[in-house]
mmCIF file of C-alpha atoms in Angstrom:
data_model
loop_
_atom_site.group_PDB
_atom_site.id
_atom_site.type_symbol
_atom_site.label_atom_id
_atom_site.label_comp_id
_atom_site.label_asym_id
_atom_site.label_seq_id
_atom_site.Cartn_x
_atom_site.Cartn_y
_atom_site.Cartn_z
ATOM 1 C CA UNK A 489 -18.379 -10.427 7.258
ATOM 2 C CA UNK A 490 -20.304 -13.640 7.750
ATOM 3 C CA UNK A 491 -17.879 -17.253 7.083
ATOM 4 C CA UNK A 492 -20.439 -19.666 8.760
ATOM 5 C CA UNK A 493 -23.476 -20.841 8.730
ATOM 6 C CA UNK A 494 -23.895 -21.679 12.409
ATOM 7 C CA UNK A 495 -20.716 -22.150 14.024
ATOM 8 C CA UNK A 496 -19.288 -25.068 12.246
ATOM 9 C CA UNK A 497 -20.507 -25.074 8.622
ATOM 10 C CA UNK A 498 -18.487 -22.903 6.354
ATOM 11 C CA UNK A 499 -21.113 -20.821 3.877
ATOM 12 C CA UNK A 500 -21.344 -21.809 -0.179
ATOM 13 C CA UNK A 501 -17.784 -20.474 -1.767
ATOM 14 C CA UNK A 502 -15.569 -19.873 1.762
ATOM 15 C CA UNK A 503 -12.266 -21.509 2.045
ATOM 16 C CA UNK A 504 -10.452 -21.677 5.007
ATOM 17 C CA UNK A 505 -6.987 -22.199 5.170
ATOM 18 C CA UNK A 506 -6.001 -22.466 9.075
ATOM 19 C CA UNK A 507 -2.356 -22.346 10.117
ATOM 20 C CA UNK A 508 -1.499 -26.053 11.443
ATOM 21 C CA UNK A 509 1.807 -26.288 12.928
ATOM 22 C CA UNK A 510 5.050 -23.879 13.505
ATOM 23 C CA UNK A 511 7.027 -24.710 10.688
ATOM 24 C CA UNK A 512 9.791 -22.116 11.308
ATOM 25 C CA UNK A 513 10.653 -18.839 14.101
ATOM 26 C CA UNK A 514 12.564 -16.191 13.113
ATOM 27 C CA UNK A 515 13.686 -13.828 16.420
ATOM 28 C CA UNK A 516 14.823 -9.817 15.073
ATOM 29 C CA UNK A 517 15.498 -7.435 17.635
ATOM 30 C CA UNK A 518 11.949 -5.709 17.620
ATOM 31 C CA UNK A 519 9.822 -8.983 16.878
ATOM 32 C CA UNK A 520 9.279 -12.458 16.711
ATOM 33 C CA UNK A 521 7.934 -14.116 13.149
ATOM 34 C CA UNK A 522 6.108 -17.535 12.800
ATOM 35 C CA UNK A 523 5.793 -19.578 9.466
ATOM 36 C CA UNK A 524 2.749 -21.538 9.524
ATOM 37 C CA UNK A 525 1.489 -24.098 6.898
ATOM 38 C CA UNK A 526 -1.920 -24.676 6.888
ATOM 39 C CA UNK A 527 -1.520 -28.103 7.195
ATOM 40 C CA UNK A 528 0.634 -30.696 8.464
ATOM 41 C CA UNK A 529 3.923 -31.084 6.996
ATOM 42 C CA UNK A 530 4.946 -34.557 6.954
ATOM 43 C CA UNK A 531 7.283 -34.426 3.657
ATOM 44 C CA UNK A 532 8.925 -31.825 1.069
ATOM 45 C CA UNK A 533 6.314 -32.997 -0.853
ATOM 46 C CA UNK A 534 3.720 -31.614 1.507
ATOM 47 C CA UNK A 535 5.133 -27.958 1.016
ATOM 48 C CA UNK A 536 3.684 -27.693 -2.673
ATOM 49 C CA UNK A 537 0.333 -25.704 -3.421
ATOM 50 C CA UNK A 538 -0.317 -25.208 0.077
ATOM 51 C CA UNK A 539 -0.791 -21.812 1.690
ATOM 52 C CA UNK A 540 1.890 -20.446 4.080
ATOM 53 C CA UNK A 541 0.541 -18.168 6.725
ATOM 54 C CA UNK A 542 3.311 -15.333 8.480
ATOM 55 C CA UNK A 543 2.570 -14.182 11.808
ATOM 56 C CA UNK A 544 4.592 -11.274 13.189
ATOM 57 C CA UNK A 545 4.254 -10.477 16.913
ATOM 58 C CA UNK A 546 5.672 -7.088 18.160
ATOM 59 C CA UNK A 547 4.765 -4.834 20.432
ATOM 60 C CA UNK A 548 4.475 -0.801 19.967
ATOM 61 C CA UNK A 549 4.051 0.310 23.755
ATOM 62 C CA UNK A 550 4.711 -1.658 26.875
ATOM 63 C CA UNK A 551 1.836 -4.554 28.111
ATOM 64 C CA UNK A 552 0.481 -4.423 24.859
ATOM 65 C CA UNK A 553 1.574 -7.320 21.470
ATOM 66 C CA UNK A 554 0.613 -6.789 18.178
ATOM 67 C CA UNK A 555 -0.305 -9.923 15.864
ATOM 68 C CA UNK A 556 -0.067 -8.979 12.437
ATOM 69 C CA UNK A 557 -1.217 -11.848 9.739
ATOM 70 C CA UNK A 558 -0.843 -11.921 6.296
ATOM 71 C CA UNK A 559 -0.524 -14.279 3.011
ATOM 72 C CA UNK A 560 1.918 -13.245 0.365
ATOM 73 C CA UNK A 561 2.255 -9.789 2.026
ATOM 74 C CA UNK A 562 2.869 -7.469 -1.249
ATOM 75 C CA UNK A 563 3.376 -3.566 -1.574
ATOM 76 C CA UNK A 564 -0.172 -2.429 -0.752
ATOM 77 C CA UNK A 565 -0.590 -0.435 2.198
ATOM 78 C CA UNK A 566 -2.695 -2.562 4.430
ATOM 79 C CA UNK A 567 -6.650 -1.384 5.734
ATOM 80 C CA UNK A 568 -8.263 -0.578 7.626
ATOM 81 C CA UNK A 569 -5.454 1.197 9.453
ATOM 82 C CA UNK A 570 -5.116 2.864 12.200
ATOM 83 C CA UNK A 571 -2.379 5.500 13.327
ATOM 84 C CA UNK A 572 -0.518 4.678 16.522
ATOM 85 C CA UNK A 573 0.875 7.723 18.597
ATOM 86 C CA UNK A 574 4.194 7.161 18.327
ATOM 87 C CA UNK A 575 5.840 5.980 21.431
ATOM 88 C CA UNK A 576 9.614 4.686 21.987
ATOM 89 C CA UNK A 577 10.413 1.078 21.894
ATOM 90 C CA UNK A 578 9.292 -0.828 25.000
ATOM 91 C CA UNK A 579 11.606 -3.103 26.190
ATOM 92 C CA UNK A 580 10.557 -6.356 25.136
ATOM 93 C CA UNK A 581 12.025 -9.932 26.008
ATOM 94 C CA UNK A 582 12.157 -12.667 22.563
ATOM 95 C CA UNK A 583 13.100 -15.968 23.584
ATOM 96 C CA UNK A 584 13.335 -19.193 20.970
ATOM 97 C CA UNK A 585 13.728 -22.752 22.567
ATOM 98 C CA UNK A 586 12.825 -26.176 21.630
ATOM 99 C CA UNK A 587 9.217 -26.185 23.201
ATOM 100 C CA UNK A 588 8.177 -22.735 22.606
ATOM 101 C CA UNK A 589 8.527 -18.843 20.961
ATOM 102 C CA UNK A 590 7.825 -16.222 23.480
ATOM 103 C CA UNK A 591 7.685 -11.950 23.263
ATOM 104 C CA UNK A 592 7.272 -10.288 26.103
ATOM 105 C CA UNK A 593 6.274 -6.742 26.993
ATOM 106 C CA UNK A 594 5.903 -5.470 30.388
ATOM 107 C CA UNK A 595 3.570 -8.455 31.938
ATOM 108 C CA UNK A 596 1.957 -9.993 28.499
ATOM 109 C CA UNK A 597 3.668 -12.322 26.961
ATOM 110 C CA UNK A 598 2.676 -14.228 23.853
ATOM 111 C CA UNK A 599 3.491 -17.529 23.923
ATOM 112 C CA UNK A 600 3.645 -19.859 20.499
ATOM 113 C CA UNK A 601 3.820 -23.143 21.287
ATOM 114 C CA UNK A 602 5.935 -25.099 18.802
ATOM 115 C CA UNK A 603 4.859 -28.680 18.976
ATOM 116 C CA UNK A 604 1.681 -30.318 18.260
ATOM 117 C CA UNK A 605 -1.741 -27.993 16.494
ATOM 118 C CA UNK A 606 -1.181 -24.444 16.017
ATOM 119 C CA UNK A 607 -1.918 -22.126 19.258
ATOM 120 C CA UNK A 608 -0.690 -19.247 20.846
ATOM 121 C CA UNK A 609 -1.255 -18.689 24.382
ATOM 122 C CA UNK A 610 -1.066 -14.929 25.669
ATOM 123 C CA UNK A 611 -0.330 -14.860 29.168
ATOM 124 C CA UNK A 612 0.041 -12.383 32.268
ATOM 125 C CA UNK A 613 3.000 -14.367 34.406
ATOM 126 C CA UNK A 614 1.593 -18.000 34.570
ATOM 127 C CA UNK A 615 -2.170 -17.272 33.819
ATOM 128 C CA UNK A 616 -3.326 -17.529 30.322
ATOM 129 C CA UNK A 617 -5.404 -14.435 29.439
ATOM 130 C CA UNK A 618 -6.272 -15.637 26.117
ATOM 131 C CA UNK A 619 -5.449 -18.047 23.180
ATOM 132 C CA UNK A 620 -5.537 -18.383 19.653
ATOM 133 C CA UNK A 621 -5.927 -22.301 19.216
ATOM 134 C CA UNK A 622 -6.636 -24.597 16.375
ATOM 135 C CA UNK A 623 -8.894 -23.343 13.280
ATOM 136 C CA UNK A 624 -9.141 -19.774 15.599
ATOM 137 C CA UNK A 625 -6.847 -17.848 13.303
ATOM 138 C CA UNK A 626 -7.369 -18.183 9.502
ATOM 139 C CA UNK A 627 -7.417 -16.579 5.966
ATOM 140 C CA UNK A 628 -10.631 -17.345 4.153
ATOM 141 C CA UNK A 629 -10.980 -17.101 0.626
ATOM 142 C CA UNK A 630 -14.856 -16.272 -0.573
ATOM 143 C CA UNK A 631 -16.416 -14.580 -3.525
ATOM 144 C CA UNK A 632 -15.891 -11.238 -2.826
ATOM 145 C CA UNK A 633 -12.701 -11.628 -2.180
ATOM 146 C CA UNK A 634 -9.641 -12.831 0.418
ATOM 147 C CA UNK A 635 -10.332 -11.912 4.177
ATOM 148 C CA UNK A 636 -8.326 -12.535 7.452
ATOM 149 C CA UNK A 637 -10.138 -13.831 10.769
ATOM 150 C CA UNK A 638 -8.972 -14.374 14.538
ATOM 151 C CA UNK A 639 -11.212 -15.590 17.388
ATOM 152 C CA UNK A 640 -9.622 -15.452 20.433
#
């Protein structure tokens, strides 16, 4: 599916709503969960009508994270989907501190940093592989209906 027209100019009808800051980590044994607004939160106030983005990062075999995204996630089984052999638990590492979330399987380790724009960094040891930075990740509502994006 087509958003843009170009690379900065949303089409007629598309609304992005970008995740803008970590507003709140939860750590559970298997995975790590980010709340993100999708915009700045300055206020209570600010939390009303806005959008609230959850990003879950896990990981289903070792040196590999899954990002899963979703909007009011509801009972419908999500698709496309795709079936994972099933593999035991890797060990994984979740840390929470002041600067950053991290989950880490094997090498890879995905790396949410907590202050300032939205981006997560996804790193092997000190080198950054990848990231997901501001406006990269986003739900877009158009006229045929809601859609979720990621350029890394």
């Amino acid at each position: 599916m087509k958003f843009t027209d170009g690379y900065w100019q949303m089409r007629p009808g598309v609304t992005p709503h970008y995740p803008a800051q970590v507003h709140e980590v939860q750590v559970g044994p298997d995975a790590l969960t980010v709340y993100a607004p999708t915009r700045r939160l300055r206020g209570r106030g600010d939390t009303l009508n806005l959008p609230l983005l959850t990003v879950r990062l896990s990981s289903p075999m070792p040196n590999v994270v899954r990002v899963q995204l979703w909007h009011h996630k509801g009972s419908r089984p999500p698709r496309p989907q795709f079936e994972l052999k099933p593999q035991p638990a890797p060990p994984i590492e979740i840390h929470d501190d002041e600067q950053a979330a991290t989950l880490t399987s094997g090498r890879l380790t995905a790396r949410v940093l907590k202050a300032g724009d939205w981006r997560i960094e996804f790193r092997d040891g000190d080198r950054i592989l990848t990231s997901s930075g501001w406006r990269a990740m986003a739900m877009l509502d158009t006229p045929e209906g809601r859609f979720m994006r990621e350029q890394l």
